[in-house]
């Protein structure tokens, strides 16, 4: 929105008042406004033959420029951060004075030491005065948002070539890390997601993608006081912080003060001096910890900031304004370096002290006069525990995820009794015995905020405003057992975890047979590994005993002739313990051969890809090669289907003509001949119905609102789909449908009130609802899941359901599937009724319905949007089939800004 400078100043001042930072700017010698430049440092035009912003640059051109500046300047050192999903290098530059670059290891050691929170105030003050701070500028995390990358290249030039004292002060006081392109795959394809179909701006805490892994490794080496993440959005103005509610309660207060009191103030001055329109204090929040602003802020204490420039402006304008913002932020970091770094260090000490006292940070509001509607409980949490004897592959992954952010993890050497354990998914603390090997994660450490962020059970959203998911508990997503410790006494029998976590293995001696529980993705991948080595593996169809030990249905049973060295090596690699059996159990079945295909996107992908998630999970988590299958493959012939045992149909948009009757018929014939159809969410159900394979429907009950909650599900009956899930799991629910029809449920929401993490409204509609069905169709199977088990690659517990689905035992006597003529009529007309449940919602009190209608009319909402009065209030609803959210819906931000300007605070926002 364009505002006169005075009104912009007044609006911004009101937003930041609650977190105004009392930092006195250091005495800075006056520097000439005009910069003098070193002619030996090449310009962009000299290297690439055109001016910045004249056209969109390629990743190769950006890499070429980094290399040329590195070769010309001793202020610059470049290297490779990581290799992308499709194998492209991600280059970055470190920029500082040569003396700083020469002692980078010592600087890194000091910064990392301060982040542990053990340094006293005096030591931290001396370090802040002596050492440079790290400041990061990163662009292009979304490949179709190019301007931040090109601006970062100009920033590199100014730092490398500038001879004026302002530039020299920056080089003296800062080590600037410039990552022009975080997502080279997406930049080359002009897509938001990377080459695997993942949104890298949702991947920070999970680290599923190599681009994120490399970035965090470098952040550990150079933890920053400032992190700029440059984006573009669907408008024309420029956004920079302060942010808007909600803010996650563990986001460090000192970082918020730095964002609002130092950096936002500098950005306002820079933009107003150039009369550049901007907006601030709207839409962008610091709640979900997967963003490039919230994760650096919470995990690394940085002033993490999203910059968004409207993509409707000319490229040259976008690049220029991104440069102005990056340059202003970097200048503020240099001007306030000592106080920023000293307060950054103090924040880690405070976090450590909070953890020692068992204190969780309270909820807060970023807006003047607003009081959080949800309070963080006052109960004490001193540590979290993770049991290693259940779902060991997931436990090992979670421990490594914590340690990747420098979280200290301990382990019990022997069994201990604790007086207060509040287990995940249960009500209230109790005394408990923890077996030897249990992992213990204390909150009394520098990264305390990040420990609570990853291991929380509830997110305690301060306001019902959600611009992404409302819950992300890693323990619940991964199906890990453990909980919160409410007793301050730390057991003596603890040792620090160092080196790689190894929870798997095999016996030392030969046995009649071997077994391992399939209660983790690593175990299912181990099953695939063994079969790939020619080792016979079956699964128990019912529980059995071997001596005093009881084994659950689905347990994998390995023939006693299997090579022990192979078992031992693969068991270790997959973090899955393999045990000896004295006999071979009688009731077993062979998993399906699992030649798996994934139907590709039938519509152009608007962002992330359910198909990409499915392929990645099958290959990277379950050890199963996934063959991509397109609509053209099905239209031409059934040959591609005939080579498969299972077909996964992911979620996504779908038009009536996406698949012809002939293609649907081939799917139907293939299933009836013995294939396994696995359909996810609405599209998976719709295609199964269109092929005449099921009577199940995907429905969306009125009043059910689930912006990314975590919902408990449990086995509904004895079924191979529920093997390894006897204790129940938690699955992500992002406005997922409810299955309705005659098919027998394999998994369902508990009939009693099931456990929910995050925000869920209208939960009664889910009580007892099926979330997974499995039915026999001819010689084949049709398996439908109401949720997406591949969601962002981080819901390992749900991924086990996908593994069970593609490994579902074949019906007795089923032959290899073929794809001839359909055995029953298909119903392509079903595709016209594909339900779309995802919605953007803004709710206000009924008394404000006129203002809501007026705001919708003023900003021009989509034609499908409508205002509806309900018992809970007046709602503006708009379908969001592509899940673009608030980030891709500028009209939603405009509605919220319009309401805010009239003093109306929504009671619910789902974006």
mmCIF file with all atom_site columns, C-alpha atoms in Angstrom, residues 60 136 319 523 549 577 668 779 784 831 833:
data_model
loop_
_atom_site.group_PDB
_atom_site.id
_atom_site.type_symbol
_atom_site.label_atom_id
_atom_site.label_alt_id
_atom_site.label_comp_id
_atom_site.label_asym_id
_atom_site.label_entity_id
_atom_site.label_seq_id
_atom_site.pdbx_PDB_ins_code
_atom_site.Cartn_x
_atom_site.Cartn_y
_atom_site.Cartn_z
_atom_site.occupancy
_atom_site.B_iso_or_equiv
_atom_site.pdbx_formal_charge
_atom_site.auth_seq_id
_atom_site.auth_comp_id
_atom_site.auth_asym_id
_atom_site.auth_atom_id
_atom_site.pdbx_PDB_model_num
ATOM 1  C CA . UNK A 1 60  ? 25.375  -19.742 -13.685 1.00 0.00 ? 60  UNK A CA 1
ATOM 2  C CA . UNK A 1 136 ? 23.503  -13.006 6.543   1.00 0.00 ? 136 UNK A CA 1
ATOM 3  C CA . UNK A 1 319 ? 16.271  -5.309  -7.755  1.00 0.00 ? 319 UNK A CA 1
ATOM 4  C CA . UNK A 1 523 ? 12.414  -50.649 9.713   1.00 0.00 ? 523 UNK A CA 1
ATOM 5  C CA . UNK A 1 549 ? 8.960   -62.029 24.346  1.00 0.00 ? 549 UNK A CA 1
ATOM 6  C CA . UNK A 1 577 ? 17.501  -53.569 16.132  1.00 0.00 ? 577 UNK A CA 1
ATOM 7  C CA . UNK A 1 668 ? -9.550  -50.021 -13.056 1.00 0.00 ? 668 UNK A CA 1
ATOM 8  C CA . UNK A 1 779 ? -7.719  -59.442 -7.050  1.00 0.00 ? 779 UNK A CA 1
ATOM 9  C CA . UNK A 1 784 ? -7.556  -44.438 0.550   1.00 0.00 ? 784 UNK A CA 1
ATOM 10 C CA . UNK A 1 831 ? -14.063 -35.608 -11.616 1.00 0.00 ? 831 UNK A CA 1
ATOM 11 C CA . UNK A 1 833 ? -17.377 -33.006 -8.384  1.00 0.00 ? 833 UNK A CA 1
#
